[in-house]
Short mmCIF file of C-alpha atoms and ligand atoms in Angstrom, two decimals:
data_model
loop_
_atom_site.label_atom_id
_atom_site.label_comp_id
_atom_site.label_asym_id
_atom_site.label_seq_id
_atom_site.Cartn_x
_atom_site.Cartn_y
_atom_site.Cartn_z
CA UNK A 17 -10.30 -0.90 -7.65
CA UNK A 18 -10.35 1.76 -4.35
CA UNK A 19 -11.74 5.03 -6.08
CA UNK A 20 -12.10 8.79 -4.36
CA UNK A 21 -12.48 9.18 -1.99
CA UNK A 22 -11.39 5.86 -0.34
CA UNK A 23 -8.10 6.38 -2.41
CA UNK A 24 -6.52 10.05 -2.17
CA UNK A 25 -3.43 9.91 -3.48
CA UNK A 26 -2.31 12.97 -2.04
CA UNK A 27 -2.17 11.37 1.42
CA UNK A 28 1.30 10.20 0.68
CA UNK A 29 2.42 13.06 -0.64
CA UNK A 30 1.35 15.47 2.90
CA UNK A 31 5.08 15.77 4.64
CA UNK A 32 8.56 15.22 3.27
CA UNK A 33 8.74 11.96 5.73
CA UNK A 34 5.74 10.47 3.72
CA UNK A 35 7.22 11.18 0.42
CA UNK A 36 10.86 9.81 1.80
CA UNK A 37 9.26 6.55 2.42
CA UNK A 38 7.60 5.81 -0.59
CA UNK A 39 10.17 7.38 -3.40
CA UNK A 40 11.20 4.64 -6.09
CA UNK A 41 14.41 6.34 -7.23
CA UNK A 42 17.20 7.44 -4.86
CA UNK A 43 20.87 9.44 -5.78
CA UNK A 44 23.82 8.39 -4.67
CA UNK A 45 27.14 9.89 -5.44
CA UNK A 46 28.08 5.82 -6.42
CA UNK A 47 25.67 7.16 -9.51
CA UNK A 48 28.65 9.93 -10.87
CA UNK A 49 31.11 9.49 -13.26
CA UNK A 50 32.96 13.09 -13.80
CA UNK A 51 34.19 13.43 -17.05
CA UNK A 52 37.06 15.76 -17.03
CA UNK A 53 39.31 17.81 -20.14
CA UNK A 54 42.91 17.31 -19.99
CA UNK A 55 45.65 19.79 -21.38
CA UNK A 56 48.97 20.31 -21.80
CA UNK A 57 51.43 22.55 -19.68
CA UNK A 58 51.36 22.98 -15.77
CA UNK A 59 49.29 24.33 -13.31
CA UNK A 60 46.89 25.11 -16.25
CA UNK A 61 43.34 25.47 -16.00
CA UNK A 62 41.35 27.08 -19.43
CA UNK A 63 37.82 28.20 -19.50
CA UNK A 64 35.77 26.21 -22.21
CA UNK A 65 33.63 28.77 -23.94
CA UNK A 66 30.79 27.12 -24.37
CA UNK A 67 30.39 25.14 -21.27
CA UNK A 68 30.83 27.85 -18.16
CA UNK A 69 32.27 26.16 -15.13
CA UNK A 70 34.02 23.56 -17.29
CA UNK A 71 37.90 24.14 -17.52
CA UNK A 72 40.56 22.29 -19.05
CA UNK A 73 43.16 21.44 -16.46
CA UNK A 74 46.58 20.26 -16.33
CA UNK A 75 47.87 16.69 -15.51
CA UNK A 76 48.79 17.55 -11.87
CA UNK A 77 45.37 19.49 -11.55
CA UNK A 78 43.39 16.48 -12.90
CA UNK A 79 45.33 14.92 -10.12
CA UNK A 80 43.82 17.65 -7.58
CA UNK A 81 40.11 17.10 -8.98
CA UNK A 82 40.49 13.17 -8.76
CA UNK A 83 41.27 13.69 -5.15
CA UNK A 84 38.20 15.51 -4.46
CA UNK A 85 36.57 13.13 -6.40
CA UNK A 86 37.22 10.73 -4.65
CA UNK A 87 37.04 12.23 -1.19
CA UNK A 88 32.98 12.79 -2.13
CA UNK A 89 32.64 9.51 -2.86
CA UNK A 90 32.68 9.63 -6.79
CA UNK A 91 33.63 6.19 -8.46
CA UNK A 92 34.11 6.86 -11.65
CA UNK A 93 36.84 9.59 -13.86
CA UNK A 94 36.30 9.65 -17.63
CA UNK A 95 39.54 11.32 -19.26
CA UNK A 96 39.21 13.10 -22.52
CA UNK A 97 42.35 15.36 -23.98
CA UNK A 98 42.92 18.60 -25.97
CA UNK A 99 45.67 17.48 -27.89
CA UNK A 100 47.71 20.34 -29.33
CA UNK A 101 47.46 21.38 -32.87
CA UNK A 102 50.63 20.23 -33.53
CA UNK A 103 50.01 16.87 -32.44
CA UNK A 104 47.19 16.32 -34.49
CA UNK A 105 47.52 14.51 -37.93
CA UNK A 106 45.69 12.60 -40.65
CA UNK A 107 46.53 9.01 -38.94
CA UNK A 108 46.22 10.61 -35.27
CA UNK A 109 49.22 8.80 -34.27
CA UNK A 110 49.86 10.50 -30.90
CA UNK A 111 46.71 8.36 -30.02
CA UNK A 112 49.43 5.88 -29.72
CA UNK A 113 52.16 8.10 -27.62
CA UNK A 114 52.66 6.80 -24.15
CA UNK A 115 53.57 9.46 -22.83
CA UNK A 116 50.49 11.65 -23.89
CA UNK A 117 48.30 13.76 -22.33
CA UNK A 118 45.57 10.39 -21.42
CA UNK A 119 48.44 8.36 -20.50
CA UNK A 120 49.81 11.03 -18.15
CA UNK A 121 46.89 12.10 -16.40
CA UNK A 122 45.93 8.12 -15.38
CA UNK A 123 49.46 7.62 -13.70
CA UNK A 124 48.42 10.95 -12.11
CA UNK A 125 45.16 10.05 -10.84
CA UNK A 126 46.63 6.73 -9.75
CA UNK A 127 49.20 8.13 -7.67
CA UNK A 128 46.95 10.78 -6.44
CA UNK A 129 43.35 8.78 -5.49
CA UNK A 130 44.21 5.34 -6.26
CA UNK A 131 40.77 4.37 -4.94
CA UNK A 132 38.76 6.26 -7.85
CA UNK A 133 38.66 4.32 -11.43
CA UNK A 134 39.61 5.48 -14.71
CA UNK A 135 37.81 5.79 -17.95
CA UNK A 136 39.26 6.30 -21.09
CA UNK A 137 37.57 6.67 -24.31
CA UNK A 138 39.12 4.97 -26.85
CA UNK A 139 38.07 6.71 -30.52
CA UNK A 140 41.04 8.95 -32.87
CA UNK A 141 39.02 12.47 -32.76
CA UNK A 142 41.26 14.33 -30.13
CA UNK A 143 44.26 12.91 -32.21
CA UNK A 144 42.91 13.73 -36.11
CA UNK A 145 43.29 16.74 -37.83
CA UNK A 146 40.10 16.25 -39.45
CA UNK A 147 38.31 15.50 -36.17
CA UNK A 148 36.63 12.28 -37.08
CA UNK A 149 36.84 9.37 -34.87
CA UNK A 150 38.37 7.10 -37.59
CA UNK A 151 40.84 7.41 -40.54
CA UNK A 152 39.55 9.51 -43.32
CA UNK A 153 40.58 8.17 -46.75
CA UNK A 154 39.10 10.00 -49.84
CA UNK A 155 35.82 11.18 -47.81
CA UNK A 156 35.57 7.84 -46.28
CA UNK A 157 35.90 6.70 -42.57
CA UNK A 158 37.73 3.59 -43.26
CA UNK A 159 36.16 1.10 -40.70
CA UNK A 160 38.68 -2.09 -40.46
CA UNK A 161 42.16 -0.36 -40.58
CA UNK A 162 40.58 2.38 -37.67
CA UNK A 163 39.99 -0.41 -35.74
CA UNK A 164 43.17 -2.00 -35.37
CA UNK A 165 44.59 1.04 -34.44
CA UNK A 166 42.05 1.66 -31.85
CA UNK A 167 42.85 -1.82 -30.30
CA UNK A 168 46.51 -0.57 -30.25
CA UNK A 169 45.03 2.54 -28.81
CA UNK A 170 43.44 0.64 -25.48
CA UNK A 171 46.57 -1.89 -24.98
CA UNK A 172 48.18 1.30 -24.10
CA UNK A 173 45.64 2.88 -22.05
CA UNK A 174 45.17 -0.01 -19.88
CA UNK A 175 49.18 -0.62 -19.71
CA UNK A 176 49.05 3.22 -18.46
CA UNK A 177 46.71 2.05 -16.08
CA UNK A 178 43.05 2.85 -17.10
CA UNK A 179 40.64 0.62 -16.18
CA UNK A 180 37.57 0.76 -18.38
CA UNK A 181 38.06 1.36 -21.86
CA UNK A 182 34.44 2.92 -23.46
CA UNK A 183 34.39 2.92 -27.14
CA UNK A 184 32.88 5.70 -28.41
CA UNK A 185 34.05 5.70 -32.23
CA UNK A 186 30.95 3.11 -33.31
CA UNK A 187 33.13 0.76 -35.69
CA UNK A 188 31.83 -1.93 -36.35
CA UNK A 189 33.31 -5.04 -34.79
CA UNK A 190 35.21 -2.82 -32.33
CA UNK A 191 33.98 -4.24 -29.39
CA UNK A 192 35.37 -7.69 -30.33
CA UNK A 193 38.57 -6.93 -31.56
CA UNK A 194 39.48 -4.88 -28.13
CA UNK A 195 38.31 -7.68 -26.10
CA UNK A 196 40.55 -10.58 -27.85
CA UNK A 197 43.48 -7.73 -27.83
CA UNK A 198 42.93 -7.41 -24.23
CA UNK A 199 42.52 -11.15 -23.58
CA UNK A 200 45.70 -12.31 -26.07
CA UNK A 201 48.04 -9.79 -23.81
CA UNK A 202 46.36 -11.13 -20.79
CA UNK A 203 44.35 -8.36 -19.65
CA UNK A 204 41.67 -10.33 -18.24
CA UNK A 205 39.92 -7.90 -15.69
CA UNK A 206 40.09 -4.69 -18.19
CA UNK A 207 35.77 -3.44 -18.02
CA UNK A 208 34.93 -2.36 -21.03
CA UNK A 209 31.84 0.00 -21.23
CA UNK A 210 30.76 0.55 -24.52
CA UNK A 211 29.66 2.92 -25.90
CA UNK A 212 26.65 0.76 -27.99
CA UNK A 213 23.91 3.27 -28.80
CA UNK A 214 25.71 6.52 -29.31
CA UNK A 215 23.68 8.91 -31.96
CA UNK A 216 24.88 11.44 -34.07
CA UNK A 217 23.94 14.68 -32.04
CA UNK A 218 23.92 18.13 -32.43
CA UNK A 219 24.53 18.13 -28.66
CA UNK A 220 28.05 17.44 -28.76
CA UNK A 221 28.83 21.17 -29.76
CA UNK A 222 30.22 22.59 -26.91
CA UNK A 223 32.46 19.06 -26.16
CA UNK A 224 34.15 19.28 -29.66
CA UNK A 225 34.79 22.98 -28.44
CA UNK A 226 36.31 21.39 -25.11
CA UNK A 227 39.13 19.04 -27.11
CA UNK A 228 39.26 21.63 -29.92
CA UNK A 229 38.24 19.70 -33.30
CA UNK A 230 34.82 22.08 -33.82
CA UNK A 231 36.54 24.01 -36.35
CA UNK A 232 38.48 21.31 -37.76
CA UNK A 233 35.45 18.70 -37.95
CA UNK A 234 35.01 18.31 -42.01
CA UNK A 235 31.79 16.88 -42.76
CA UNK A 236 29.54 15.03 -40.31
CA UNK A 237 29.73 11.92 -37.87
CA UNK A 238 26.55 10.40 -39.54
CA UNK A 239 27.65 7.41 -41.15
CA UNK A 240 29.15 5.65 -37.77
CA UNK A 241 27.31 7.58 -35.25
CA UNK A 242 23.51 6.67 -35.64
CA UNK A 243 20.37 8.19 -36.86
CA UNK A 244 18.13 10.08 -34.05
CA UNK A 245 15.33 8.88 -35.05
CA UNK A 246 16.02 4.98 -34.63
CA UNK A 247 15.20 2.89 -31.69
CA UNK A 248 14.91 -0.95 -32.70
CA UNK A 249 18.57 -0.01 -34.48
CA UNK A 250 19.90 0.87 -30.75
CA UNK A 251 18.83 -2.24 -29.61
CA UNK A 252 20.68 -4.11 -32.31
CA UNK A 253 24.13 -1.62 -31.34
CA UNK A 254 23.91 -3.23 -27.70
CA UNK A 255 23.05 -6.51 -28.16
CA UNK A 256 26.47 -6.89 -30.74
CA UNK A 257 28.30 -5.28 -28.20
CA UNK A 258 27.24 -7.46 -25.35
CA UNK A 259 27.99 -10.44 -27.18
CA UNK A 260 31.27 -9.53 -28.54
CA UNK A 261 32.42 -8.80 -24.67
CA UNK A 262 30.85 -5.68 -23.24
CA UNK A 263 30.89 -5.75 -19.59
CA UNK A 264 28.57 -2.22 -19.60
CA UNK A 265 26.69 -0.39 -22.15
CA UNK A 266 26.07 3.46 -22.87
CA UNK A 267 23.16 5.91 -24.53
CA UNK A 268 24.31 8.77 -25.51
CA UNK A 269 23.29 11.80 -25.39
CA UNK A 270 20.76 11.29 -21.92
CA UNK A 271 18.45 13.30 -21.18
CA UNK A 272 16.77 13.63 -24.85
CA UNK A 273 16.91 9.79 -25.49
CA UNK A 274 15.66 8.38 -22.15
CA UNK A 275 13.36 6.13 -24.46
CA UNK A 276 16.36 4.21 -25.35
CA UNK A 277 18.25 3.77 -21.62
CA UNK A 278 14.42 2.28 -21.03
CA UNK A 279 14.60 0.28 -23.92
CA UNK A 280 17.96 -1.00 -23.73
CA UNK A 281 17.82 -1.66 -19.46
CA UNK A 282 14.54 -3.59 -19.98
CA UNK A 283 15.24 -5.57 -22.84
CA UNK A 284 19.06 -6.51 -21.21
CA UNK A 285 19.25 -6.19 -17.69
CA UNK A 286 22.79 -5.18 -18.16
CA UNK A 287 24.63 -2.15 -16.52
CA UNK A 288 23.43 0.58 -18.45
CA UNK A 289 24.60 4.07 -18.54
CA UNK A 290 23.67 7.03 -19.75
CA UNK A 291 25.91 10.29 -21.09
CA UNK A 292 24.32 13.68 -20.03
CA UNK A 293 26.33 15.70 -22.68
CA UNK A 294 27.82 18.92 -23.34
CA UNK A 295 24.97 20.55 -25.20
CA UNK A 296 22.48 18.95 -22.25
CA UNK A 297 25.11 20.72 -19.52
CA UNK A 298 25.30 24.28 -21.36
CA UNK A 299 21.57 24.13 -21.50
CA UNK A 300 21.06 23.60 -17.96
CA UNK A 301 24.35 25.57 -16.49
CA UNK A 302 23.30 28.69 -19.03
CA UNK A 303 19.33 28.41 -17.83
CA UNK A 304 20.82 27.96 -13.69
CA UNK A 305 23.43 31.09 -14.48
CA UNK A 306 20.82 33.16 -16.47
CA UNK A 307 18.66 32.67 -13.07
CA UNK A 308 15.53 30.67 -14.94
CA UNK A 309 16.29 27.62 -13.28
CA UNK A 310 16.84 26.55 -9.50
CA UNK A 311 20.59 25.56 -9.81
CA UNK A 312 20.23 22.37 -7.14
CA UNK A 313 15.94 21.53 -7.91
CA UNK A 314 17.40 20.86 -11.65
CA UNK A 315 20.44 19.15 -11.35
CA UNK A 316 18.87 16.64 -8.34
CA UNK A 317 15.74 16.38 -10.94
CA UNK A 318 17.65 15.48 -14.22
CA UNK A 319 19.75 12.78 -12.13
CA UNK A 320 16.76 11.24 -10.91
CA UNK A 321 14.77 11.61 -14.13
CA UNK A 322 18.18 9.06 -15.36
CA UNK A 323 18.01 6.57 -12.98
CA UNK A 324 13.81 6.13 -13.11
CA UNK A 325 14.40 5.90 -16.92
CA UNK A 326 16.95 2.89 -16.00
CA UNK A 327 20.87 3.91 -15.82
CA UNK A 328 22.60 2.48 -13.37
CA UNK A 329 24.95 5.51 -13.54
CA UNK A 330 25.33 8.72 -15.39
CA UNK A 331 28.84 10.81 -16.66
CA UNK A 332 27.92 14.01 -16.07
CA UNK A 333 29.96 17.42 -16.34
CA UNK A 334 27.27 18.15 -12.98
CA UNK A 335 28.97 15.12 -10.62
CA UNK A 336 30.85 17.21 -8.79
CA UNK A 337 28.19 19.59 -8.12
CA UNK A 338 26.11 16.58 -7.74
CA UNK A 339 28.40 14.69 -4.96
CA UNK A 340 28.37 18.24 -2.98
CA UNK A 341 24.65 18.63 -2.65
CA UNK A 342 24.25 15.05 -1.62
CA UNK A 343 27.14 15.30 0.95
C1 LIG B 2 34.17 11.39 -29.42
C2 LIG B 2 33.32 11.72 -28.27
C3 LIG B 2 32.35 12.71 -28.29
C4 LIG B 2 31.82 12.78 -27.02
C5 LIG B 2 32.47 11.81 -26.23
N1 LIG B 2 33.40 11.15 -27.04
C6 LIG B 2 31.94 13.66 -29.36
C7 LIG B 2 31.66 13.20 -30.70
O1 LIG B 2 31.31 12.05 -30.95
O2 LIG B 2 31.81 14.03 -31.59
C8 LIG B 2 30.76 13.76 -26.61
C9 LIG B 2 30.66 14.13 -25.19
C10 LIG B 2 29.88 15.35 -24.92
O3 LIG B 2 29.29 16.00 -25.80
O4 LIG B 2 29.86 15.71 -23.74
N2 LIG B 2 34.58 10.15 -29.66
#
């Protein structure tokens, strides 16, 4: 093997032209999917505590911000709603309202950038008055009965037009059900990007802020959502879902579980994404605001720090922000 001083390893590194032609891991905006907050009324846009320079916007402003989207060359929406209090109940029915706020903002976003795709999650939490992502009966998240409603709950997102329905309730068997729902009513090119290895995180604070069930969450997510501290489990999550007709997987939250979008992308080979939360955005927009970190270093970093770990593609709250800098 070449030692010192045959081998300096900082010759590579002299000039930015040396270090352009041997970097391994390059950002594109075809990396961004933009999650964005939808809310009810009209030409409304409402500040999330929590997560500075993160509104909720109306259905014609989602329309707007799809535009832009797609004029920077962003792929991917991801739609998630603040239903209003009134709408919420036990069964979360208005999941199943076509004409809700989800439903609305995809004919919007079609009409409006019909090049850009749309994600929908499919899970009952912006539609339960107890905030869980499945029915609730007597302290129990009832796992069967959820699930045929959530297969109910994607037939009508992709009739509304959506076209990759993500999971992110962790049922078990979910994956499978959706996919012979969408197959029986001949929805044959419907993506569906699961949500496989999605842990039960203390980093989705500021998001259940966002669609309003943080004060209305009783009790925790931990017996769907999994344990931090498991790996080989995560492996089992995606492997189910890839044989019960997952065209994509996700690890969620990103930036803190890396280890597992390595895991999952060598063990696979699959389209693997990662989710760079709401906790991991507050973090880094309250550090950039505060003035301890370089706003554009830190974003640029922690999408590249994604993509060497694996993902083919990141939702990030940043993609905007993201798309601009690498205009
Ligand atoms: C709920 C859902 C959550 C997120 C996406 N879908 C929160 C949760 O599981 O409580 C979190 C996203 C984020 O924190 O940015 N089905």
């Amino acid at each position: 093997m070449t030692t010192f001083p045959a081998l300096r390893m900082r010759r590579l590194r002299q000039a930015d032209w040396t270090r352009r032609m041997v970097r391994e891991t390059t950002l594109s905006p075809n990396d961004l999917i933009w999650p964005l907050f939808v809310c009810a009324g009209q030409w409304m846009e409402e500040p999330i505590a929590s997560m500075p320079g993160v509104f909720r916007q109306s259905v014609d402003l989602i329309g707007k911000a799809a535009r832009e989207a797609a004029d920077l060359g962003i792929p991917c929406i991801a739609l998630f709603p603040f239903t209003q209090p009134h709408n919420r109940t036990e069964d979360g029915r208005e999941a199943l309202n076509p004409d809700n706020l989800v439903c609305r903002a995809i004919a919007e976003i079609k009409a409006k950038a019909p090049e850009i795709g749309v994600l929908c999650d499919v899970a009952l939490d912006p539609y339960t008055s107890h905030g869980h992502d499945g029915l609730l009966k007597d302290g129990r998240i009832l796992n069967d009965e959820t699930v045929d409603i959530l297969c109910q709950q994607a037939l009508l997102q992709v009739k509304a037009g959506c076209d990759i329905i993500a999971p992110s309730d962790m049922m078990d068997g979910r994956i499978g059900a959706i996919r012979a729902a969408l197959e029986a009513a001949s929805h044959k090119d419907t993506l569906i990007l699961s949500y496989a290895a999605k842990f039960a995180s203390a980093f989705y604070g500021p998001f259940r802020d966002a669609i309003g069930t943080k004060t209305a969450l009783t009790g925790d997510k931990k017996t769907y959502q999994m344990d931090p501290a498991n790996t080989d489990e995560a492996l089992r999550e995606v492997a189910l879902d890839l044989a019960e007709g997952a065209d994509m997987v996700m690890v969620k939250p990103g930036m803190p579980y890396l280890d597992i979008v390595q895991r999952v992308k060598a063990e696979f080979k699959v389209p693997t994404f990662a989710y760079q939360v709401s906790g991991e955005y507050s973090m880094i927009r309250g550090a950039i605001d505060n003035g301890w970190l370089d706003g554009e270093r830190t974003l640029l970093e922690s999408l590249t720090a994604f993509k060497r770990a694996g993902a083919d593609g990141v939702l990030t709250y940043f993609a905007r922000d993201i798309a601009k800098l690498l205009a």
